[in-house]
Amino acid sequence: MTTRTIRARNRPVFGVDVHSGDVRGDSPSYALVILDPVDEDDPDAPDADVPMARVTRDVVSFRKLCRLIDDREPLYVATDNAYELAADKGELVGFLRSLPDGTRLVQVTGAERPEPLSRVASRHGIPYGKKPMEEAEASARLAAGNVGHEVTAFTDETTVKVSRGRSTGKGGWSQDRYTRRIHGNVKKRTRQVQSKLKDSNLSFEREVTEKYGGYANATFTVEARPEDIPVSNSRAGDVRVEVERERRDGIEYEPLVRRRDRVIVGIDPGTTTAAAVVGLDGTVHALYSSRTADTADVTEWIVEQGRPIIVAADVEPMPETVEKFRRSFDAAEWRPTTDLPVDEKLHRTREASYANDHERDALAAALYAYDDHEDQFERIGAKTPPRLDREAVIAGVVAGGSSVESVVEDLSEDDGGDESDDGDAETDPTEPERTEEEETIRRLRERVDRLESHAESLEDDLDERDDRIAELESELEEARREERIEARTRRAVSRLERETDRLERERDEAREEVADLERKVETLKELWRLDHSNFGDVAAGRGLVSVKVVEQFTLDALDAADEAYGLVAGDIVYIRDASGAGRRTAERLAEAEPRAVVRGEGNFSDVADEVLFERGIPVVPAADVPVREVDELAVASEEDLAAAVDDWEDRAEARRRDEKAERIDRIISEHRAGRTLPETEE
């Protein structure tokens, strides 16, 4: 920063640092340093070799600081940490909104990851001390030199809203006229604002809400900051104008100026070209790699990052491509004595993040170059006067090969000093004078040397192009091979998809055919049932008897069988599961008056057996009468059934005799006991 930097400004610069307390507490105080611009004609203007502006120092409260900012409207409010002025992001946004138009909050130590203030001040030759007032002054001087990042929560778009300044009311005799007047005034003010924006050549978009008699409101979205807009917040009568910047999603940091600092560049050439940029303090600035970029693209990227003073490679000897980059930037070279091992490159770049091995190699070369020159940078910085650019002196010594003293002298001299250099270029008077032919021969030889050098350069370019063509042809062949493999894969997939479609069609057709056959079978069964409603016809003349199947000996199963094919007198009923029936179930079966009941698995209950025995319905086991089932039909042998029924009749007769004998014995026993017996059946 020079004297002209401060004098060229017409607004002060504030430097702020916490003096005591905490912003999260009740009453923090701040060290405030104000750099006021001074005109050269001012009798109080300092000399160019002494402090560069009138400096005011004070300790103020936060409220007084805000009042001074509103009164003085400084160009910058500089600090080493923006969150020393606000407890959180919400308060910081509020503080930024309260700043006057044109006043910017600057964090001089960097963006989201700030550096120590001492390092930034040392790099730019600014005096630094650890006391709050000294830190505030260092922040102010750095911001005055356009060092740092603007802290902003707003975009460069501003919203200008013209709306009603009062309510239209709840009604009355003059309600319509009153509303029409307000909306008319809003429309009139909208036209005035639009005219001012057009006169200032500002780009904007307008949205209006039309109401009875004019506009209810109008919104202008202007691509400019509030200080550049010829409209301010106002409220007069029926109309209110509000000017507000558009909010960002969060807090952002924008550099005050984009610098092109001196840097160290590491380059790794090859099919994939990579480059790494490191600052003169060892900070990694940027990494780059590309398979398609040519030399011009890489050069353009490096120029955007800074001005290289050292170009480094990770192998020995330095590749010709890297050497060309070095010559184009007129920079010093760095290369290791032997190729850098991979483990050393991994260790040196362990704290950095990179996308691939090429970026790692380029970064390792740049960092090793910095390590070799770090002590030299410190010695040069110690010898550099504060008023001079330290990086410019380093560039002159390292890249230019001059001594520190000569570089400092050259930078300190005025433009008139160049005239002395011209005198050194004069020819030596002791040298013998050449003839015209000798002079011609000398010029021709120099021309031949230049042409030969140019031819060699062209041959090198041709060799590089041939190598590049060979690489591209190899890549093309590889791409063609991959394309052929992909084409074969696509054909195989297409063939399999067609086969799959064919099999799916055949499967669907088979399913449809099966469904048709099932429907035909159901239809035939239904027709058969209608034709043979009397199951007895099935077994006629074959020595068989039809059997009606009941799945379980329950009321629901009996009702289902009765609904399906009817249970009528004389039927043979086969109960597949004969267990668990009670008296009511047995009586329900007895009401159908079957000829016989064939019991299957399960234990036949005594109650059911008693009910059926009393009704004279034979119950025979399935083992004696095998039942053959075909779909829903069942038949049994007439002969087996007759034999089983006869056997049941014999057992029933014996059971009746036993019961009768038991009853008679009971009667005799009770008579002998002298009891009166109730009437009984024979």
XYZ file of C-alpha atoms in Angstrom:
682
model
C 0.000 0.000 0.000
C 1.333 3.428 -0.974
C 0.569 6.962 0.085
C -1.484 7.406 -3.062
C -3.736 4.505 -1.961
C -5.108 6.421 0.992
C -5.095 9.831 -0.665
C -7.027 8.522 -3.644
C -9.930 7.622 -1.404
C -12.507 10.203 -0.382
C -13.934 8.135 2.487
C -12.291 6.823 5.674
C -11.411 3.222 6.480
C -12.305 1.759 9.885
C -10.216 -0.947 11.565
C -11.933 -2.790 14.418
C -10.800 -5.358 16.987
C -12.292 -6.519 20.307
C -10.672 -4.544 23.106
C -12.390 -6.140 26.090
C -15.383 -8.340 26.765
C -17.052 -10.670 24.297
C -19.614 -10.060 21.587
C -21.693 -12.825 23.173
C -21.607 -10.956 26.487
C -23.382 -7.831 27.621
C -21.019 -4.945 26.855
C -18.015 -5.595 24.608
C -15.752 -2.686 23.769
C -13.785 -2.271 20.550
C -10.452 -0.785 19.573
C -11.214 1.514 16.635
C -8.644 2.945 14.205
C -9.826 5.412 11.541
C -7.667 6.153 8.497
C -8.835 9.472 7.063
C -7.838 10.489 3.528
C -5.703 13.628 3.350
C -5.342 15.888 0.315
C -1.835 16.769 -0.781
C -2.715 20.470 -0.500
C -3.782 20.026 3.119
C -1.142 21.607 5.406
C -1.663 18.698 7.809
C -0.947 16.130 5.085
C 1.822 13.750 6.139
C 4.972 13.417 4.082
C 5.201 10.459 1.710
C 7.910 8.807 3.790
C 5.894 8.847 7.027
C 2.461 7.349 7.914
C 0.162 7.458 4.914
C -2.995 8.962 6.400
C -4.329 10.836 9.399
C -4.887 8.146 12.050
C -7.491 8.377 14.822
C -7.531 5.814 17.616
C -10.276 5.257 20.180
C -11.982 2.620 22.340
C -15.749 2.561 21.746
C -18.795 0.507 22.610
C -20.677 -1.414 19.971
C -23.466 1.180 19.965
C -21.030 4.041 19.465
C -19.247 2.084 16.719
C -22.541 1.676 14.841
C -23.291 5.385 15.321
C -19.868 6.354 13.943
C -20.381 4.068 10.953
C -23.732 5.741 10.227
C -22.242 9.230 10.629
C -18.931 8.785 8.772
C -20.075 6.165 6.196
C -16.595 4.609 5.839
C -15.556 2.795 2.689
C -14.520 -0.318 4.645
C -15.083 -1.635 8.150
C -12.095 -3.981 8.467
C -11.588 -6.749 11.016
C -9.632 -9.959 11.294
C -12.822 -11.934 12.102
C -16.323 -10.853 11.109
C -17.844 -12.767 14.042
C -16.194 -10.354 16.472
C -19.040 -8.003 15.500
C -21.889 -10.535 15.754
C -22.619 -13.543 17.934
C -24.038 -15.703 15.138
C -25.006 -15.683 11.484
C -28.378 -14.030 12.123
C -26.819 -11.103 13.964
C -24.131 -10.804 11.283
C -26.800 -10.520 8.586
C -28.524 -7.857 10.667
C -25.260 -5.932 11.047
C -24.621 -6.101 7.290
C -28.142 -4.839 6.614
C -27.596 -1.885 8.956
C -24.456 -0.665 7.135
C -24.875 2.492 5.048
C -24.975 2.161 1.276
C -21.442 1.840 -0.024
C -19.923 0.676 3.265
C -18.482 -2.825 3.174
C -17.462 -5.204 5.935
C -14.011 -6.641 5.124
C -12.351 -9.667 6.699
C -8.676 -9.097 5.949
C -7.484 -12.576 6.973
C -9.237 -14.491 4.190
C -12.533 -16.248 3.532
C -14.065 -19.206 5.419
C -10.633 -20.378 6.633
C -8.823 -17.187 7.670
C -5.072 -16.974 8.181
C -3.466 -15.425 11.259
C -3.450 -11.646 11.004
C 0.268 -11.611 11.769
C 1.040 -13.698 8.680
C -1.123 -11.557 6.365
C 0.408 -8.336 7.733
C 3.938 -9.674 7.349
C 3.267 -10.776 3.776
C 2.134 -7.248 2.810
C 4.719 -5.322 4.850
C 2.214 -3.907 7.369
C 3.377 -3.267 10.968
C 1.753 -5.669 13.412
C 1.435 -5.925 17.165
C -0.584 -8.152 19.454
C -2.426 -5.343 21.230
C -6.046 -4.818 20.081
C -5.339 -1.267 18.891
C -2.348 -2.448 16.834
C -4.403 -5.284 15.322
C -7.196 -2.838 14.468
C -4.698 -0.524 12.731
C -3.177 -3.447 10.789
C -6.676 -4.470 9.639
C -7.452 -0.927 8.520
C -4.194 -0.570 6.565
C -4.650 -3.973 4.903
C -8.196 -3.098 3.823
C -6.980 0.281 2.556
C -4.556 -1.666 0.367
C -7.436 -3.793 -1.015
C -6.336 -6.840 0.949
C -9.074 -9.135 2.210
C -12.546 -10.398 1.399
C -15.827 -8.546 1.541
C -18.304 -10.253 3.863
C -21.703 -10.177 2.233
C -25.094 -11.757 2.765
C -26.708 -10.032 -0.201
C -26.524 -10.278 -3.978
C -25.950 -7.411 -6.381
C -29.702 -7.307 -7.041
C -31.915 -4.860 -5.171
C -35.663 -4.910 -4.719
C -37.491 -1.582 -4.844
C -41.082 -1.908 -3.650
C -43.651 0.846 -4.066
C -46.775 0.190 -2.005
C -49.622 1.836 -0.117
C -48.525 3.969 2.793
C -51.786 3.598 4.666
C -54.759 1.264 4.850
C -57.784 1.806 2.627
C -60.020 1.638 5.708
C -63.118 -0.348 6.580
C -65.601 1.554 4.486
C -67.792 4.631 4.484
C -69.540 7.071 2.195
C -66.254 8.031 0.448
C -64.590 4.643 0.549
C -64.339 4.201 -3.247
C -62.974 7.676 -3.834
C -60.460 7.285 -0.992
C -59.221 3.902 -2.302
C -59.015 5.227 -5.868
C -56.873 8.155 -4.696
C -54.404 5.896 -2.807
C -54.028 3.463 -5.721
C -53.633 6.372 -8.124
C -50.801 7.845 -6.045
C -49.068 4.428 -5.908
C -49.279 4.217 -9.693
C -47.925 7.743 -10.075
C -44.980 7.050 -7.742
C -44.289 3.773 -9.615
C -43.937 5.675 -12.877
C -41.560 8.151 -11.229
C -39.336 5.341 -9.887
C -39.352 3.613 -13.264
C -38.343 6.829 -14.995
C -35.402 7.343 -12.594
C -34.178 3.797 -13.148
C -34.307 4.247 -16.919
C -32.474 7.565 -16.721
C -29.693 5.816 -14.769
C -29.423 3.072 -17.446
C -30.143 0.366 -14.885
C -31.450 -3.040 -15.895
C -34.595 -4.015 -14.012
C -37.788 -6.063 -14.079
C -41.154 -4.798 -12.908
C -44.156 -6.553 -11.404
C -47.327 -4.671 -10.510
C -50.571 -5.552 -8.768
C -53.379 -3.582 -10.343
C -56.308 -2.522 -8.180
C -59.259 -0.201 -8.439
C -57.985 3.203 -9.590
C -54.300 2.291 -10.065
C -51.756 -0.012 -8.386
C -51.858 -1.674 -4.989
C -48.084 -2.200 -5.209
C -45.210 -2.464 -7.664
C -41.915 -4.342 -7.296
C -38.739 -3.515 -9.233
C -35.899 -6.055 -9.291
C -32.833 -3.961 -10.160
C -29.416 -5.376 -11.083
C -27.442 -2.932 -8.951
C -26.470 -2.196 -5.367
C -28.598 0.251 -3.333
C -25.902 2.947 -3.516
C -26.111 2.845 -7.326
C -29.893 3.293 -7.399
C -31.335 6.847 -7.469
C -34.163 5.836 -5.117
C -34.102 5.524 -1.330
C -36.453 4.460 1.434
C -39.242 6.984 1.901
C -42.796 7.326 3.131
C -44.946 10.262 2.166
C -48.708 10.365 2.513
C -50.343 7.539 0.618
C -47.138 5.913 -0.751
C -44.242 4.042 0.787
C -40.966 3.111 -0.996
C -38.761 0.346 0.395
C -35.298 -0.474 -0.972
C -33.804 -3.794 0.092
C -30.998 -5.962 -1.282
C -31.710 -9.560 -2.216
C -30.538 -12.060 0.417
C -28.097 -14.865 -0.397
C -28.567 -18.382 0.920
C -25.772 -17.805 3.445
C -22.711 -15.691 4.210
C -20.246 -15.362 1.314
C -16.750 -13.903 1.015
C -15.701 -12.055 -2.128
C -12.129 -10.787 -2.668
C -11.810 -7.025 -2.862
C -9.534 -7.367 -5.867
C -8.329 -10.369 -7.784
C -4.571 -10.397 -7.401
C -1.965 -12.141 -9.508
C 0.535 -12.979 -6.811
C 3.897 -14.577 -7.466
C 3.612 -18.326 -7.212
C 5.499 -21.605 -7.595
C 4.140 -23.969 -10.253
C 4.660 -27.726 -10.390
C 3.883 -29.478 -13.690
C 3.469 -33.176 -14.470
C 3.279 -33.654 -18.282
C 1.984 -36.683 -20.169
C -1.287 -38.034 -21.503
C -2.896 -36.350 -18.509
C -1.293 -32.966 -17.866
C -1.427 -31.742 -14.264
C -0.351 -28.502 -12.634
C -0.216 -27.283 -9.041
C 0.112 -23.692 -7.791
C 1.703 -22.942 -4.410
C 2.138 -19.515 -2.853
C 5.432 -18.092 -1.616
C 4.294 -18.960 1.915
C 3.797 -22.650 1.063
C 0.006 -22.412 0.823
C -1.578 -24.642 -1.829
C -3.657 -22.361 -4.062
C -5.051 -24.596 -6.806
C -4.706 -27.935 -8.638
C -5.470 -28.759 -12.263
C -5.480 -31.868 -14.464
C -6.883 -32.679 -17.906
C -6.523 -35.308 -20.624
C -7.698 -33.022 -23.406
C -6.139 -29.633 -22.630
C -3.270 -28.444 -24.790
C -0.358 -26.221 -23.820
C -2.351 -23.034 -24.394
C -5.131 -24.162 -22.022
C -2.673 -25.032 -19.264
C -0.820 -21.747 -19.749
C -4.070 -19.780 -19.546
C -5.012 -21.560 -16.320
C -1.611 -20.816 -14.753
C -1.855 -17.138 -15.748
C -5.228 -16.934 -13.990
C -3.649 -18.278 -10.783
C -0.673 -15.916 -10.619
C 2.774 -15.076 -11.957
C 5.166 -18.052 -11.729
C 8.679 -17.341 -10.496
C 9.629 -21.047 -10.236
C 8.504 -23.930 -12.458
C 9.211 -27.341 -10.942
C 9.216 -30.972 -12.083
C 9.388 -34.193 -10.052
C 11.911 -35.982 -12.308
C 15.478 -35.480 -13.491
C 16.133 -34.302 -16.160
C 13.332 -31.788 -16.532
C 10.936 -32.831 -19.328
C 11.025 -30.677 -22.450
C 7.349 -29.761 -22.026
C 7.986 -28.389 -18.526
C 11.049 -26.546 -19.836
C 8.872 -24.817 -22.450
C 6.459 -23.677 -19.746
C 9.423 -22.333 -17.768
C 10.755 -20.381 -20.750
C 7.352 -18.967 -21.576
C 7.043 -17.514 -18.045
C 10.754 -16.565 -17.842
C 10.839 -18.340 -14.478
C 13.529 -20.193 -12.563
C 13.582 -23.964 -12.727
C 13.608 -26.557 -9.963
C 14.204 -30.275 -10.374
C 15.356 -32.950 -7.937
C 18.792 -34.561 -8.121
C 17.001 -37.885 -8.761
C 13.409 -38.773 -9.502
C 11.228 -38.241 -6.424
C 10.124 -41.605 -4.918
C 6.379 -42.212 -4.614
C 6.484 -42.668 -0.830
C 8.190 -39.279 -0.383
C 5.617 -37.599 -2.625
C 2.793 -39.212 -0.642
C 4.320 -38.011 2.623
C 4.886 -34.439 1.410
C 1.325 -34.094 0.052
C -0.421 -35.896 2.933
C -2.167 -32.734 4.165
C -3.511 -31.748 0.739
C -6.401 -33.202 -1.244
C -5.922 -34.111 -4.895
C -7.981 -35.893 -7.540
C -5.378 -38.234 -9.059
C -1.729 -39.242 -9.069
C -0.834 -36.636 -11.692
C -2.017 -33.778 -9.470
C -0.127 -35.369 -6.563
C 3.126 -35.424 -8.564
C 2.720 -31.823 -9.702
C 1.926 -30.696 -6.140
C 4.900 -32.605 -4.716
C 7.231 -30.887 -7.198
C 5.900 -27.429 -6.234
C 6.119 -28.122 -2.485
C 9.660 -29.495 -2.709
C 10.644 -26.405 -4.707
C 9.193 -24.248 -1.920
C 11.079 -26.249 0.721
C 14.365 -25.636 -1.111
C 13.742 -21.863 -1.372
C 11.975 -21.230 1.959
C 15.101 -19.971 3.758
C 15.994 -17.801 0.762
C 12.499 -16.251 0.783
C 12.865 -15.406 4.475
C 16.302 -13.791 3.955
C 14.971 -11.724 1.041
C 11.933 -10.671 3.073
C 14.152 -9.561 5.938
C 16.173 -7.336 3.588
C 13.143 -5.867 1.798
C 12.020 -2.374 2.944
C 8.393 -2.257 4.140
C 7.369 0.120 1.375
C 8.313 -2.330 -1.361
C 6.452 -5.390 -2.569
C 8.187 -8.377 -0.974
C 7.017 -10.767 -3.704
C 8.362 -8.487 -6.435
C 11.785 -8.488 -4.758
C 11.712 -12.297 -4.437
C 10.763 -12.611 -8.113
C 13.640 -10.351 -9.134
C 16.167 -12.334 -7.096
C 14.962 -15.892 -7.825
C 13.747 -15.580 -11.398
C 15.928 -12.658 -12.475
C 19.129 -13.895 -10.866
C 19.948 -10.477 -9.367
C 21.033 -9.588 -5.852
C 18.572 -8.294 -3.277
C 20.279 -4.901 -3.205
C 20.119 -4.400 -6.966
C 16.468 -5.431 -7.126
C 15.573 -3.082 -4.261
C 17.475 -0.288 -5.963
C 15.742 -0.925 -9.292
C 12.291 -0.948 -7.693
C 13.093 2.234 -5.763
C 14.313 4.193 -8.755
C 12.082 6.424 -10.812
C 11.420 5.846 -14.482
C 14.306 8.164 -15.353
C 16.749 5.582 -14.112
C 16.234 3.556 -17.266
C 18.328 6.039 -19.220
C 21.495 4.898 -17.488
C 20.884 1.384 -18.746
C 21.023 2.620 -22.345
C 24.512 3.964 -21.876
C 25.770 0.538 -20.793
C 24.612 -0.898 -24.078
C 27.039 1.240 -26.101
C 29.850 -0.573 -27.917
C 33.305 -0.811 -26.469
C 35.496 1.947 -28.049
C 38.582 -0.315 -27.870
C 36.966 -2.886 -30.173
C 38.416 -2.655 -33.774
C 36.061 -1.266 -36.354
C 34.597 -3.859 -38.776
C 34.435 -3.485 -42.533
C 31.111 -3.514 -44.323
C 31.654 -7.096 -45.555
C 32.567 -8.309 -42.052
C 29.460 -6.613 -40.665
C 27.335 -8.286 -43.335
C 28.887 -11.665 -42.563
C 28.200 -11.126 -38.831
C 24.551 -10.252 -39.453
C 24.129 -13.245 -41.772
C 25.675 -15.580 -39.211
C 23.367 -14.251 -36.518
C 20.446 -14.755 -38.882
C 21.574 -18.317 -39.607
C 21.849 -18.997 -35.888
C 18.344 -17.654 -35.333
C 16.973 -19.695 -38.230
C 18.699 -22.844 -37.006
C 17.348 -22.254 -33.537
C 13.901 -21.712 -34.995
C 14.244 -24.864 -37.106
C 15.217 -26.869 -34.048
C 12.225 -25.464 -32.207
C 9.966 -26.421 -35.117
C 11.449 -29.913 -35.190
C 10.780 -30.252 -31.465
C 7.219 -29.120 -32.073
C 6.888 -31.687 -34.864
C 8.226 -34.427 -32.585
C 5.732 -33.428 -29.929
C 2.932 -33.415 -32.473
C 4.008 -36.857 -33.723
C 3.987 -38.140 -30.163
C 0.601 -36.558 -29.627
C -0.713 -38.092 -32.852
C 0.583 -41.505 -31.769
C -1.144 -41.105 -28.403
C -4.385 -40.055 -30.052
C -4.208 -42.964 -32.513
C -3.662 -45.343 -29.615
C -6.627 -43.829 -27.795
C -8.693 -44.036 -30.989
C -7.829 -47.714 -31.446
C -8.741 -48.384 -27.841
C -12.022 -46.508 -28.282
C -12.785 -48.511 -31.434
C -12.040 -51.765 -29.626
C -14.339 -50.778 -26.779
C -16.995 -49.776 -29.329
C -16.740 -53.195 -31.020
C -17.088 -54.950 -27.671
C -20.065 -52.763 -26.829
C -21.653 -53.479 -30.221
C -21.274 -57.241 -29.698
C -22.739 -56.881 -26.249
C -25.691 -54.907 -27.618
C -26.322 -57.591 -30.287
C -26.191 -60.381 -27.687
C -28.534 -58.472 -25.401
C -30.916 -57.825 -28.291
C -30.900 -61.522 -29.237
C -31.589 -62.573 -25.655
C -34.364 -60.009 -25.373
C -36.022 -61.390 -28.516
C -35.715 -64.944 -27.147
C -37.181 -63.801 -23.849
C -40.094 -62.126 -25.617
C -40.761 -65.332 -27.614
C -40.733 -67.527 -24.512
C -42.990 -65.081 -22.683
C -45.460 -65.181 -25.581
C -45.421 -68.988 -25.567
C -45.906 -68.979 -21.799
C -48.868 -66.617 -22.076
C -50.412 -68.717 -24.865
C -49.989 -71.898 -22.786
C -51.590 -70.218 -19.804
C -54.506 -69.089 -21.922
C -54.886 -72.627 -23.320
C -54.826 -74.117 -19.803
C -57.413 -71.605 -18.662
C -59.668 -72.517 -21.644
C -59.315 -76.233 -20.857
C -60.101 -75.631 -17.190
C -63.211 -73.692 -18.163
C -64.252 -76.551 -20.498
C -63.717 -79.120 -17.711
C -65.821 -77.053 -15.309
C -68.537 -76.775 -17.958
C -68.468 -80.533 -18.581
C -68.661 -81.216 -14.844
C -71.626 -78.890 -14.511
C -73.377 -80.561 -17.460
C -72.608 -83.983 -15.958
C -74.112 -82.926 -12.646
C -77.287 -81.749 -14.414
C -77.440 -85.024 -16.341
C -76.817 -87.207 -13.254
C -78.591 -85.329 -10.479
C -79.470 -88.743 -9.040
C -76.130 -90.192 -7.954
C -77.659 -93.636 -7.921
C -77.682 -93.658 -11.714
C -73.907 -93.639 -11.726
C -73.563 -96.962 -10.030
C -76.571 -98.654 -11.647
C -75.768 -102.054 -13.064
C -72.140 -102.005 -11.820
C -72.530 -103.318 -8.245
C -71.629 -99.877 -6.905
C -73.475 -97.403 -4.748
C -72.971 -93.621 -4.806
C -71.531 -91.982 -1.721
C -71.862 -88.334 -0.740
C -68.759 -86.975 0.961
C -68.853 -84.669 4.014
C -65.468 -83.254 4.973
C -66.105 -82.930 8.732
C -68.823 -84.029 11.152
C -69.959 -80.444 11.793
C -73.090 -78.442 11.081
C -71.261 -76.185 8.547
C -69.860 -79.152 6.643
C -73.307 -80.864 6.548
C -74.919 -77.646 5.270
C -72.194 -77.218 2.607
C -72.695 -80.798 1.375
C -76.460 -80.368 1.363
C -76.112 -77.162 -0.681
C -73.619 -78.730 -3.115
C -75.435 -81.958 -4.009
C -78.258 -82.435 -1.473
C -78.621 -84.913 1.384
C -81.799 -86.961 0.979
C -83.235 -90.121 2.472
C -81.477 -93.289 1.424
C -78.061 -91.600 0.793
C -74.800 -93.180 1.788
C -72.877 -90.445 3.676
C -69.108 -90.650 4.036
C -67.756 -88.433 6.840
C -64.053 -87.945 6.170
C -63.273 -86.573 9.646
C -65.802 -88.134 12.090
C -64.451 -86.649 15.313
C -65.967 -83.999 17.529
C -69.690 -84.181 16.682
C -72.283 -83.379 19.325
C -75.940 -84.250 19.749
C -77.209 -81.383 17.589
C -74.891 -82.306 14.703
C -75.885 -85.968 14.933
C -79.596 -85.035 14.969
C -79.055 -82.812 11.900
C -77.561 -85.804 10.056
C -80.322 -88.104 11.276
C -82.972 -85.743 9.877
C -81.658 -86.527 6.381
C -82.469 -90.218 7.035
C -79.387 -91.637 5.319
C -79.206 -95.337 4.517
C -75.840 -95.603 6.238
C -72.998 -93.465 7.553
C -69.419 -94.384 6.707
C -67.074 -92.890 9.330
C -63.514 -92.019 8.343
C -60.660 -90.862 10.528
C -61.139 -89.588 14.070
C -62.958 -90.889 17.122
C -66.715 -91.067 16.723
C -68.292 -89.462 19.789
C -70.473 -91.561 22.072
C -73.248 -88.946 21.912
C -73.394 -89.046 18.108
C -73.260 -92.844 18.118
C -76.142 -92.990 20.621
C -78.303 -90.580 18.555
C -77.765 -92.455 15.297
C -78.249 -95.834 17.022
C -81.570 -94.684 18.470
C -82.652 -93.528 14.970
C -81.620 -96.880 13.517
C -78.992 -95.395 11.183
C -76.100 -97.818 10.608
C -72.606 -96.416 11.273
C -69.903 -98.479 9.596
C -66.120 -97.927 9.527
C -64.415 -96.859 6.298
C -62.113 -99.868 6.606
C -65.105 -102.203 5.975
C -66.524 -100.111 3.112
C -63.670 -98.698 0.944
C -64.771 -95.445 -0.716
C -63.348 -94.550 -4.118
C -63.374 -90.851 -5.045
C -63.236 -89.316 -8.544
C -63.187 -85.490 -8.366
C -66.347 -84.599 -6.479
C -67.927 -88.086 -6.939
C -67.466 -91.082 -4.637
C -68.700 -94.676 -4.922
C -68.472 -97.785 -2.827
C -69.127 -101.487 -3.408
C -72.752 -102.459 -2.828
C -71.646 -105.830 -1.606
C -69.197 -104.384 0.915
C -71.798 -101.918 2.120
C -74.470 -104.631 2.550
C -72.063 -106.812 4.481
C -71.038 -103.925 6.729
C -74.690 -102.969 7.351
C -75.541 -106.579 8.155
C -72.642 -106.721 10.559
C -73.859 -103.456 12.162
C -77.396 -104.944 12.439
C -76.014 -107.950 14.237
C -74.064 -105.800 16.613
C -77.072 -103.497 17.088
C -79.293 -106.472 17.939
C -76.782 -107.722 20.461
C -76.500 -104.193 21.892
C -80.282 -103.986 22.268
C -80.340 -107.332 24.052
C -77.590 -106.262 26.381
C -79.315 -102.984 27.158
C -82.613 -104.790 27.767
C -80.977 -107.329 30.068
C -79.200 -104.588 31.930
C -82.470 -102.759 32.376
C -84.276 -105.833 33.653
C -81.480 -106.472 36.143
C -81.762 -102.884 37.302
C -85.561 -103.238 37.734
C -85.193 -106.422 39.775
C -82.511 -104.827 41.920
C -84.639 -101.791 42.622
C -87.719 -103.957 43.370
C -85.836 -105.993 45.873
C -84.703 -102.814 47.478
C -88.386 -101.868 47.953
C -88.317 -98.910 45.690
C -91.120 -97.670 43.566
C -90.053 -97.611 39.967
C -91.321 -95.159 37.388
C -93.167 -96.364 34.376
C -90.868 -97.887 31.840
C -91.100 -99.272 28.435
C -91.006 -103.003 27.774
